[in-house]
Short mmCIF file of C-alpha atoms in Angstrom, two decimals:
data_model
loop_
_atom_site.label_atom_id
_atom_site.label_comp_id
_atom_site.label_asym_id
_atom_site.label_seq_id
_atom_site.Cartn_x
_atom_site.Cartn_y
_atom_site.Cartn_z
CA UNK A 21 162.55 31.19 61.28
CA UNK A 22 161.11 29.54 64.38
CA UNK A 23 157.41 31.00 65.37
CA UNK A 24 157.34 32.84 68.24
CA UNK A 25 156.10 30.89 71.65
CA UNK A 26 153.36 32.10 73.05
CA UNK A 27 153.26 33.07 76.86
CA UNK A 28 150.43 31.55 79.29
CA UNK A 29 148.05 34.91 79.10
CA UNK A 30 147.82 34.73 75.46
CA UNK A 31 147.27 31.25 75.77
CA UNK A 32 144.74 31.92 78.09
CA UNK A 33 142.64 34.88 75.61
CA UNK A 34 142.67 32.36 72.74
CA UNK A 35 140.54 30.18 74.61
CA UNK A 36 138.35 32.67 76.08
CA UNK A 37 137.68 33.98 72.47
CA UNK A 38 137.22 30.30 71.26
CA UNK A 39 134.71 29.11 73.77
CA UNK A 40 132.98 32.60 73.32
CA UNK A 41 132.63 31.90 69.17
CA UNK A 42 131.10 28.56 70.42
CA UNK A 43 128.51 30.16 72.92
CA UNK A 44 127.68 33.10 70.21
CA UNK A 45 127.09 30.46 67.49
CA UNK A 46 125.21 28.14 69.47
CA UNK A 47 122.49 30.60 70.28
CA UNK A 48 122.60 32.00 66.32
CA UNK A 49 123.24 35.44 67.34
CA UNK A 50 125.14 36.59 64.80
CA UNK A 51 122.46 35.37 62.21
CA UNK A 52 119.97 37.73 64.08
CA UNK A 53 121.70 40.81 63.99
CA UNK A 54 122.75 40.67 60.58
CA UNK A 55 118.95 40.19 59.33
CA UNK A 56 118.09 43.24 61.55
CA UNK A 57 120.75 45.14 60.12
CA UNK A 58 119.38 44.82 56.97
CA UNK A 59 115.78 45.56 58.08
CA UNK A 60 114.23 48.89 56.73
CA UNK A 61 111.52 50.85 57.67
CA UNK A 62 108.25 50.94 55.70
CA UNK A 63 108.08 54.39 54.54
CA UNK A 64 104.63 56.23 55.68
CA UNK A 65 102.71 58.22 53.13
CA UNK A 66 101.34 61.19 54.51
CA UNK A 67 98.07 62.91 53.16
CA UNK A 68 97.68 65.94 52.95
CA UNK A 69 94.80 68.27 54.42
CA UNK A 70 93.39 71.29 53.62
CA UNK A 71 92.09 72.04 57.12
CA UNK A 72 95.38 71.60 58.68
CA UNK A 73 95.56 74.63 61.47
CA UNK A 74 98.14 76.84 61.31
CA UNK A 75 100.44 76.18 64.90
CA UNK A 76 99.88 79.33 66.93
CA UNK A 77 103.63 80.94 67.73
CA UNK A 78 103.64 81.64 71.92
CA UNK A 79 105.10 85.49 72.17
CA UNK A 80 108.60 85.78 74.09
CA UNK A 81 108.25 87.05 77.49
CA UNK A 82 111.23 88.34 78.48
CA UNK A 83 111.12 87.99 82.51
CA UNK A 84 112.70 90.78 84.32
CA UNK A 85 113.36 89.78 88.01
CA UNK A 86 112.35 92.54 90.99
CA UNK A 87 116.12 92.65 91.85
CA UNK A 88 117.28 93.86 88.62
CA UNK A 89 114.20 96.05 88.35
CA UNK A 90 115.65 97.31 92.08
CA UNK A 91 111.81 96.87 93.52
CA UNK A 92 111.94 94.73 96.62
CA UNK A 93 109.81 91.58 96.82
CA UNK A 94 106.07 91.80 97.23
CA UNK A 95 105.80 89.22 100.40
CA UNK A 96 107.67 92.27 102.49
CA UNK A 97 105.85 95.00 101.75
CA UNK A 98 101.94 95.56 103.58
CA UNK A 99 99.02 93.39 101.85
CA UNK A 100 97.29 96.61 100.49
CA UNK A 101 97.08 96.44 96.56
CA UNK A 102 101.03 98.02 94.81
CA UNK A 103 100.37 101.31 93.32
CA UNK A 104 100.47 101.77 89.59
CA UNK A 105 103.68 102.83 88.16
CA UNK A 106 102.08 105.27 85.52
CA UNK A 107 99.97 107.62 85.57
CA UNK A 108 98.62 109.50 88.18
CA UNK A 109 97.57 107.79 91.77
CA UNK A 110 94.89 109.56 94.02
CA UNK A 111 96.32 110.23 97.60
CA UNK A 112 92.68 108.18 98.95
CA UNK A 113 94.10 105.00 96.60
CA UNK A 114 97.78 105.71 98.14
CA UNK A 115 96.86 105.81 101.91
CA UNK A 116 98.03 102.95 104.14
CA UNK A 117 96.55 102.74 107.65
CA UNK A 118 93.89 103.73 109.64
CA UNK A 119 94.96 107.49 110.04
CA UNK A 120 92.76 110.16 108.56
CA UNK A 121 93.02 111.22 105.55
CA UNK A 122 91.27 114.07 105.34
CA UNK A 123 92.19 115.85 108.13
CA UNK A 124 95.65 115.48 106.75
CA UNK A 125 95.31 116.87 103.40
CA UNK A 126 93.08 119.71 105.66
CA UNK A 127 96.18 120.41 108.18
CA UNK A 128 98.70 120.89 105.13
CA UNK A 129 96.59 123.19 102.83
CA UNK A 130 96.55 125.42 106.21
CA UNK A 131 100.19 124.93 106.52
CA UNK A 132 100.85 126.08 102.72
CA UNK A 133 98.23 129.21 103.53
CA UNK A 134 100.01 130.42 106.65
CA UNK A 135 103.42 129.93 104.33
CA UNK A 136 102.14 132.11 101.58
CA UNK A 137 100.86 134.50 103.65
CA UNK A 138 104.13 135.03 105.37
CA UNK A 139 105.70 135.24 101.85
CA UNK A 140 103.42 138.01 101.03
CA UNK A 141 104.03 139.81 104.08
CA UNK A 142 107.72 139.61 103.24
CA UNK A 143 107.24 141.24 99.71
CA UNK A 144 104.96 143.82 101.26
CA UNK A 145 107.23 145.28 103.50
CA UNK A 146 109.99 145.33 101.11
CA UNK A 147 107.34 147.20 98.17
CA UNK A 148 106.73 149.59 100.90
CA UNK A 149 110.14 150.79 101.28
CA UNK A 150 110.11 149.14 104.86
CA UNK A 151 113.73 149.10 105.74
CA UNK A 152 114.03 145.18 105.87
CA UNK A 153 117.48 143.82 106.72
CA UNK A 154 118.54 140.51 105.65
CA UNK A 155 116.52 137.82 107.89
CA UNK A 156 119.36 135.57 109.55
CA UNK A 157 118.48 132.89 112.06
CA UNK A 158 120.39 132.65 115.41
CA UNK A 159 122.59 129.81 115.10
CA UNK A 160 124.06 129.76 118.61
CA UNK A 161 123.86 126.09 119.52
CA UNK A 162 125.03 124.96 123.24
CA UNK A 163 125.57 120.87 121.54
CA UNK A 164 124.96 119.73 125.80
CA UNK A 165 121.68 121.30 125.85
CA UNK A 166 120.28 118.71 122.55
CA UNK A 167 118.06 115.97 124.24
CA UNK A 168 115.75 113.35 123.05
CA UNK A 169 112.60 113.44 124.81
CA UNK A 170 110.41 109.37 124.28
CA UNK A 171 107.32 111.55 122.65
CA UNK A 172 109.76 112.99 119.99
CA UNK A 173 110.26 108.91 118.57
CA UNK A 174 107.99 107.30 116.30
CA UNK A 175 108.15 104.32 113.54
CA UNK A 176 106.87 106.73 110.71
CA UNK A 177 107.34 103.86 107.88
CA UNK A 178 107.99 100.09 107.70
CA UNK A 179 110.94 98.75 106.85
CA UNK A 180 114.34 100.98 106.61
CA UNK A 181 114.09 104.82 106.02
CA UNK A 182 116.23 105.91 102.67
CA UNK A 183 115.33 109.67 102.90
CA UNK A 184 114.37 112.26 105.59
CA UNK A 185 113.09 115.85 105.49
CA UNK A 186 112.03 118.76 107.81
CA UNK A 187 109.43 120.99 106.53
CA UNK A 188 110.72 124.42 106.36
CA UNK A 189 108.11 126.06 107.81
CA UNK A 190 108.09 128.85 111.11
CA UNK A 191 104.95 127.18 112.46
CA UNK A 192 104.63 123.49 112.64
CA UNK A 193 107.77 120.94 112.78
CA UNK A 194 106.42 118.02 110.55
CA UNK A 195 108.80 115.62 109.18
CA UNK A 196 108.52 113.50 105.89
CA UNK A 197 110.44 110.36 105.14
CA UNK A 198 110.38 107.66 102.89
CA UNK A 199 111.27 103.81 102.81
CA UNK A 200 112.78 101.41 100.68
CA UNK A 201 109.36 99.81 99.80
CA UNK A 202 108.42 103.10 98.42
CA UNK A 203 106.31 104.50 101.34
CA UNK A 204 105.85 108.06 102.33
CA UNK A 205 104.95 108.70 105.79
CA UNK A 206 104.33 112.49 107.64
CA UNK A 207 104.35 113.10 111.30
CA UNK A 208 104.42 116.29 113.04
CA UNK A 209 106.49 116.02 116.32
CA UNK A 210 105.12 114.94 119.16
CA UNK A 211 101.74 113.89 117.91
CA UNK A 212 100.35 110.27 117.93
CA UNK A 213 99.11 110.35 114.69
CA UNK A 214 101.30 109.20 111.40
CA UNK A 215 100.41 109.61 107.80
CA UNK A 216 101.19 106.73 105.61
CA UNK A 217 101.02 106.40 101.85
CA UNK A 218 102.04 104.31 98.93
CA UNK A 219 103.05 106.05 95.88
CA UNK A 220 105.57 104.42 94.43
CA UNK A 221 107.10 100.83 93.84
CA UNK A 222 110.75 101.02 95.26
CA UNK A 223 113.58 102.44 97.00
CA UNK A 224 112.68 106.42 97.59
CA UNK A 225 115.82 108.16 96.71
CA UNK A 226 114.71 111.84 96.80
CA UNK A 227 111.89 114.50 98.81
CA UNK A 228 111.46 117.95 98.25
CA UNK A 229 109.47 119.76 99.84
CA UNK A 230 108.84 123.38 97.73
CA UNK A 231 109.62 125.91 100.54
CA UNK A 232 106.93 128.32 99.35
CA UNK A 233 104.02 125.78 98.54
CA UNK A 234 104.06 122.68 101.28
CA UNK A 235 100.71 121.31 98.99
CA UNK A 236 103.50 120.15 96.67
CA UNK A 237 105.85 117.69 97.36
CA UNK A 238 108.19 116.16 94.82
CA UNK A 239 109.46 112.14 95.47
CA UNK A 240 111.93 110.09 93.01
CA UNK A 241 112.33 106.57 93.22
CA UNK A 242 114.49 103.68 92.22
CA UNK A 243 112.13 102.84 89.88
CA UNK A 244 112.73 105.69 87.34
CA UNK A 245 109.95 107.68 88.62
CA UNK A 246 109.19 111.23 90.07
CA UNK A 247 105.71 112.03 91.48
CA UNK A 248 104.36 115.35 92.20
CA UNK A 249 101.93 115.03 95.40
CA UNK A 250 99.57 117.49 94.89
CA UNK A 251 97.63 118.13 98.37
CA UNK A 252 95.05 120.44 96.83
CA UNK A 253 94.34 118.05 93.30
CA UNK A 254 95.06 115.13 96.10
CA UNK A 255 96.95 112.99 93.83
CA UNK A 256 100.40 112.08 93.39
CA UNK A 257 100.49 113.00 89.59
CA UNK A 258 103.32 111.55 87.45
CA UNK A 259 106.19 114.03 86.53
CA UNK A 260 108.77 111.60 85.37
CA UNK A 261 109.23 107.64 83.85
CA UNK A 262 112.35 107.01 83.11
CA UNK A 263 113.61 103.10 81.82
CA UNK A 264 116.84 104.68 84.15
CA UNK A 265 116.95 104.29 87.94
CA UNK A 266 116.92 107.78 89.41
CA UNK A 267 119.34 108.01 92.40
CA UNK A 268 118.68 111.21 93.66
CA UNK A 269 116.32 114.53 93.29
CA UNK A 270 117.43 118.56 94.28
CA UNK A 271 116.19 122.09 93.05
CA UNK A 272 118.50 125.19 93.83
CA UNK A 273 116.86 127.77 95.75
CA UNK A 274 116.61 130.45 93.04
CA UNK A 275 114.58 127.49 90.98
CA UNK A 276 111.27 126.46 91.25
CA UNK A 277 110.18 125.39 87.39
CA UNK A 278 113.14 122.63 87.27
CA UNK A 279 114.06 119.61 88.99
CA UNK A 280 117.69 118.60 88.59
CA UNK A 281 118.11 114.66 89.68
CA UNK A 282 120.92 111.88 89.03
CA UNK A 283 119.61 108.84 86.03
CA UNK A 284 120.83 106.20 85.06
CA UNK A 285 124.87 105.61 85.77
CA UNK A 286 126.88 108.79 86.24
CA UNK A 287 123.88 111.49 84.68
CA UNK A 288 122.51 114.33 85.68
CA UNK A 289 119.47 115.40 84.11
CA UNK A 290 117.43 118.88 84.30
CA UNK A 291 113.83 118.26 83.67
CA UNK A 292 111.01 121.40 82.99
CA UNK A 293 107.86 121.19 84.42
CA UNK A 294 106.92 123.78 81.73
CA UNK A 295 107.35 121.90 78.82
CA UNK A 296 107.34 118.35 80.84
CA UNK A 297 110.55 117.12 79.14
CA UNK A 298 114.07 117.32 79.71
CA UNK A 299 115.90 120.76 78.55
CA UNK A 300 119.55 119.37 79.25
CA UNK A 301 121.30 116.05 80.24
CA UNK A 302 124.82 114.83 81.14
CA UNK A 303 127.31 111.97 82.47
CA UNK A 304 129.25 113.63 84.67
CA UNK A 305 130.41 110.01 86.67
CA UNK A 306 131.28 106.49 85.46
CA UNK A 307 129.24 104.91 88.40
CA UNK A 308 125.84 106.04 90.01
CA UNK A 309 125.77 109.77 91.47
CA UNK A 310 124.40 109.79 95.44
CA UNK A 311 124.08 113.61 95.76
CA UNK A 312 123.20 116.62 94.23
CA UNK A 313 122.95 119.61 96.05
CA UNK A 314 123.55 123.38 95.18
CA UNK A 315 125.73 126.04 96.62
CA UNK A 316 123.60 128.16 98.85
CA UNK A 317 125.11 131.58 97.74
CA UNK A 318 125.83 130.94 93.94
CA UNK A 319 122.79 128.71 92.91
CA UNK A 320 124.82 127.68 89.57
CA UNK A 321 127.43 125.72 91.64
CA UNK A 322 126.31 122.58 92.17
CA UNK A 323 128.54 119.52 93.71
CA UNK A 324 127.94 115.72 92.78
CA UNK A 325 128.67 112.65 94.95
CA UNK A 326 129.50 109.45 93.40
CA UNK A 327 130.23 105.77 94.24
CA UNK A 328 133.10 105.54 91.81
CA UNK A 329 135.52 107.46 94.65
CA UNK A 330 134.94 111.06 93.20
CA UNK A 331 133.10 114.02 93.77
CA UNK A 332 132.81 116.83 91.49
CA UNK A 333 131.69 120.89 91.73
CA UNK A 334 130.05 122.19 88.61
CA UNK A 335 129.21 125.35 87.16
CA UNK A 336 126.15 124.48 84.83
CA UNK A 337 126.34 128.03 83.38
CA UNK A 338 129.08 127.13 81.00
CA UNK A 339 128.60 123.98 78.94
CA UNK A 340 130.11 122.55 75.51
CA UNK A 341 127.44 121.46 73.92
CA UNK A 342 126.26 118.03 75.98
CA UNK A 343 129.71 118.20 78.05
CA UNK A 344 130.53 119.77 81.28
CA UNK A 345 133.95 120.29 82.56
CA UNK A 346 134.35 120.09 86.59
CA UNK A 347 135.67 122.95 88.87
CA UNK A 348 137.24 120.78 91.17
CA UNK A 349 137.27 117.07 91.85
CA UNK A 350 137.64 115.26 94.65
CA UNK A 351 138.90 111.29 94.49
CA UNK A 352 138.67 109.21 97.85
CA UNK A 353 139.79 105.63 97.79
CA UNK A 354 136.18 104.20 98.14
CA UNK A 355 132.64 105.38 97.05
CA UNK A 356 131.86 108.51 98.25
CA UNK A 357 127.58 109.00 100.10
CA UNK A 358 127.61 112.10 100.23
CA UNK A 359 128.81 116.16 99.28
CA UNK A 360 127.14 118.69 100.64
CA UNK A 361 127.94 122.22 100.90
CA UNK A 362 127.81 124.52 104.03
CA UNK A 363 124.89 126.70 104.84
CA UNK A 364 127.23 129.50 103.87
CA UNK A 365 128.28 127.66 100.81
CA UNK A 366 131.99 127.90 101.64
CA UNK A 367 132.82 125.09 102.66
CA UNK A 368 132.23 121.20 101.43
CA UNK A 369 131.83 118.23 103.30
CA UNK A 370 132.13 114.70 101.79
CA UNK A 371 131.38 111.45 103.55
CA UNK A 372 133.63 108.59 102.34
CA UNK A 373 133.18 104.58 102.96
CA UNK A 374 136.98 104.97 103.04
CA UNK A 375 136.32 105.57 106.71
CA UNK A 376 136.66 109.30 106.61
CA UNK A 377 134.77 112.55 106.27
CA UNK A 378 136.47 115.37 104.23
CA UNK A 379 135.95 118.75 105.16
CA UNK A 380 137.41 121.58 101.51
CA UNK A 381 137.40 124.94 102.21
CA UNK A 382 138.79 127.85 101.17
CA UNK A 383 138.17 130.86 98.08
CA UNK A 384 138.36 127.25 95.83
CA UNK A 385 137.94 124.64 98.38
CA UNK A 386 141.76 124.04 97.99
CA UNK A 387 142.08 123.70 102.05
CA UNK A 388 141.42 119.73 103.07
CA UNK A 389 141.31 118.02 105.93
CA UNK A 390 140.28 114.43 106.61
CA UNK A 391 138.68 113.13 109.75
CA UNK A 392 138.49 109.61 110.34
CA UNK A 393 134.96 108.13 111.10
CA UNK A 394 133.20 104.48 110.57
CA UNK A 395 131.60 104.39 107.97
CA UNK A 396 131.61 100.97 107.94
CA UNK A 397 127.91 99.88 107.34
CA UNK A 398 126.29 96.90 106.45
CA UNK A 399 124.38 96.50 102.72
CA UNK A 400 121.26 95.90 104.21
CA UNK A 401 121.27 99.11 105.97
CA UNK A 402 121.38 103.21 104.66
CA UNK A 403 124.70 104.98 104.24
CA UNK A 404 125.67 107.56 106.77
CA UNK A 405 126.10 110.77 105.50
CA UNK A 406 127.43 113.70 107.49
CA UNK A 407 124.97 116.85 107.61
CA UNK A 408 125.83 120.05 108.27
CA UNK A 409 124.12 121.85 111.11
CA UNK A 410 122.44 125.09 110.92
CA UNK A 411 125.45 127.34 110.24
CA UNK A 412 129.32 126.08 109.20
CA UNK A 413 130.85 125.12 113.22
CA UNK A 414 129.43 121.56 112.91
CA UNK A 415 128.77 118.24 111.08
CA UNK A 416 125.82 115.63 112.52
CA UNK A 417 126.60 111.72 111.32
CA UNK A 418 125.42 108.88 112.74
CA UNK A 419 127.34 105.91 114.30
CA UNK A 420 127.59 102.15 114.53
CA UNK A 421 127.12 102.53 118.30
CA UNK A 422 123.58 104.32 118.29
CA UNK A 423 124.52 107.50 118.44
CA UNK A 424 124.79 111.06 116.64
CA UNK A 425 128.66 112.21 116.14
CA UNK A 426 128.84 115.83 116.33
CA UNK A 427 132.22 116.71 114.27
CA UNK A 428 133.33 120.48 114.58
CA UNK A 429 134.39 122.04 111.32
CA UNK A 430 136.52 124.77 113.32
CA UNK A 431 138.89 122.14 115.44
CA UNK A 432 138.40 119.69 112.03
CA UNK A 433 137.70 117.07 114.94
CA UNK A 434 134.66 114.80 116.91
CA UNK A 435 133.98 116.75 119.78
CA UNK A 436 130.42 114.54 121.31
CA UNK A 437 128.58 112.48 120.78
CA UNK A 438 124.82 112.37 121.02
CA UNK A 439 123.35 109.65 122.94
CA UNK A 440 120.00 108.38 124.58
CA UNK A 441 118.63 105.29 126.41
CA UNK A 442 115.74 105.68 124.25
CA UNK A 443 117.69 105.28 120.89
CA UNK A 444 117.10 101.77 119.70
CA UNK A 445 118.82 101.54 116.75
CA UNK A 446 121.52 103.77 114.70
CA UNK A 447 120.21 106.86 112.57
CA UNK A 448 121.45 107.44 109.12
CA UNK A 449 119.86 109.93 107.18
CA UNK A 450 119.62 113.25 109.51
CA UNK A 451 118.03 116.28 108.32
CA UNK A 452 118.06 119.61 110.73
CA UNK A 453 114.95 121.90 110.46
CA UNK A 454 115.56 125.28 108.30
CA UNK A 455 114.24 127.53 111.29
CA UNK A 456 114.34 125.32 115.14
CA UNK A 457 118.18 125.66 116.00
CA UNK A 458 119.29 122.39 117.89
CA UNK A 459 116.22 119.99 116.29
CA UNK A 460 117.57 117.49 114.60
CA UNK A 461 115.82 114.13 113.07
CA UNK A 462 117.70 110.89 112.58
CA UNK A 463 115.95 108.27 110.44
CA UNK A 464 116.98 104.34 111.17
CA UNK A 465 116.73 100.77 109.50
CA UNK A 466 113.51 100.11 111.43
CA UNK A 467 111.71 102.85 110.07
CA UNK A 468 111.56 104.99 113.46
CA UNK A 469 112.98 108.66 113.59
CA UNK A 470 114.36 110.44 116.49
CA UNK A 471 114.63 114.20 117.04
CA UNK A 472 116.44 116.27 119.24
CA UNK A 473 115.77 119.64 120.66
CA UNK A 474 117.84 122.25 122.70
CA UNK A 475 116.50 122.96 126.06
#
């Protein structure tokens, strides 16, 4: 059998290999890299010593960043040193700007006297057999005669307001808000002067102001605290520290030895001051819970708000055990802000970010109606929530164009708007005052709240 020719390219390798052989050999470098090949190591005795240290094990820190902590970063809040997040904090320690303190803590012991006072007066006549009929406030509101006067504005806090309150008190109209930084800051309309303090390290979620002791103010955070600030002690004492965020703080009327506020991811816990624990906790929500608030006429009905599309009413006199089985529940597309019952407690109003506001009423809340509104808002910025007024005609929200929509529960429709040249920027938290029919604050991103009155 004839070999097989070989083509010109394998002609062509052979000699490349060939004259590569010769170049290798001629520079011996196949003799080198056998002998280090066989080269080994000369192995290193090692002595030895008694006095040998023993190596020092660096703890683990695990590093928790601010955002998953929800605390905003340092380098945007004021310069003045943070506040401690446990234990108590003197109200001196808390104070931010150049306002005085003492004339503060001096103007709201006198408010909580006059308060009392008025309380006992109340008791009084009814001991005495005084025929007393059930006090009622006038509620007729002419919506045309609400204006916004320039000295009713003022930046109360830095930064974007999270939570607003009226005090609800006959003789002064002093607001209190907080921030996302975890301010507190007091004004009493139309005053220059602006009380700022620093009590906690994060987003304020809740205020409560006890109706028949102004001294004592209750705040939750984001943080997984609640402070108690205590004008007469002047501290903000520490009521609650939680490892859970707490979303939200309320206290039905009949209640003044509990606080009831949303934990953690869908739970709602009731905490007693008297034995400074919890007495009862529940998940009632698979996602965070915006609102509590309780049924003015029948304190044990209480209606949840939560950002997984639902809203629930409760009765938290009947309970299996650590379960609790809803009245009625309410599912929206998106997350629902807020559910809030009337001042009559017959009616319920939930604010969707499905762009509408849902208005239940009814012996069961059975009758709904939805009413389209924006509520379109940027992450940056506070939900709008829709607040009723001071009786059941009318809901207050804010809007994306600066102004106050004024929805009317009757015709289930907008029927104004409130506007002003001097509103700067769009309110979202709005709180009406228990006792001054037509004033109305709305809170805004910039820290600045507005407040109409009725002419």
């Amino acid at each position: 059998m004839a070999p097989r020719k070989l083509t010109d390219y394998e002609r062509k390798r052979l000699e490349n290999i060939r004259r590569n052989d010769e170049v290798m050999a001629s520079l011996k470098l196949h003799s080198k890299a056998t002998q280090l090949s066989n080269f080994k190591r000369p192995r290193v005795e090692q002595t030895k010593s008694h006095n040998v240290k023993p190596k020092i094990q660096t703890p683990i820190v695990i590093r928790r960043s601010l955002r998953t902590r929800v605390i905003p970063p340092h380098s945007t809040t004021p310069s003045k040193t943070e506040p401690s997040s446990s234990g108590p904090l003197s109200m001196s320690d808390a104070r931010h700007g150049t306002h005085s303190h003492s004339s503060f803590i001096q103007s709201l012991m006198c408010m909580a006297k006059k308060q009392a006072q008025t309380v006992r007066d109340k008791v009084g006549r009814f001991l005495n057999d005084v025929s007393v009929k059930e006090e009622k406030m006038e509620t007729s509101l002419r919506l045309k005669s609400l204006h916004l006067d320039p000295e009713n504005i003022a930046r109360v806090v830095p930064g974007r307001i999270t939570d607003v309150r009226f005090f609800p008190s006959t003789s002064v109209k002093m607001i209190a808000a907080g921030n996302r930084f975890g301010h507190i800051g007091f004004w009493n309309v139309g005053q220059r002067e602006v009380h700022l303090y620093h009590p906690h390290l994060a987003q304020i979620s809740g205020i409560l102001i006890q109706p028949h002791c102004f001294s004592k103010i209750y705040t939750s955070c984001y943080d997984g605290t609640v402070r108690l600030m205590d004008a007469e002690k002047e501290i903000f004492d520490l009521v609650v520290d939680s490892d859970e965020c707490i979303f939200a703080l309320s206290q039905p009327t009949n209640e003044a030895n509990c606080l009831y506020f949303a934990e953690g991811y869908g739970g709602l816990t009731i905490w007693d001051n008297r034995i400074g624990k919890r007495s009862s906790h529940w998940v009632l929500h698979k996602r965070r819970i915006n609102t509590v608030d309780f049924n003015c006429e029948n304190p044990h009905i209480v209606a949840t708000s939560c950002s997984d599309g639902t809203a629930c009413t409760w009765d938290l006199r009947y309970t299996d055990g650590d379960k609790l089985t809803p009245l009625r529940i309410f599912t929206h597309d998106r997350g629902l802000q807020s559910a809030y019952f009337s001042p009559s407690g017959s009616s319920l109003a939930i604010t969707s970010m499905d762009t509408t506001i849902g208005i239940y009423s009814g012996v069961n809340l059975e009758d709904a109606t939805l009413i389209y509104h924006n509520n379109q808002n940027s992450t940056r910025l506070s939900t709008f929530r829709a607040k009723w007024g001071w009786d059941d005609s009318y809901l207050f929200i804010g809007n994306t164009k600066r102004g106050v929509d004024v929805v009317s529960a009757v015709e289930r429709r907008r029927v104004m708007t409130l506007e002003s040249p001097y509103l700067s920027a769009f309110p979202c938290r709005l709180d009406t005052h228990s006792y001054e029919v037509g004033m109305l604050v709305g809170a805004t991103n910039g820290g600045q709240v507005y407040t109409w009155t009725s002419r």
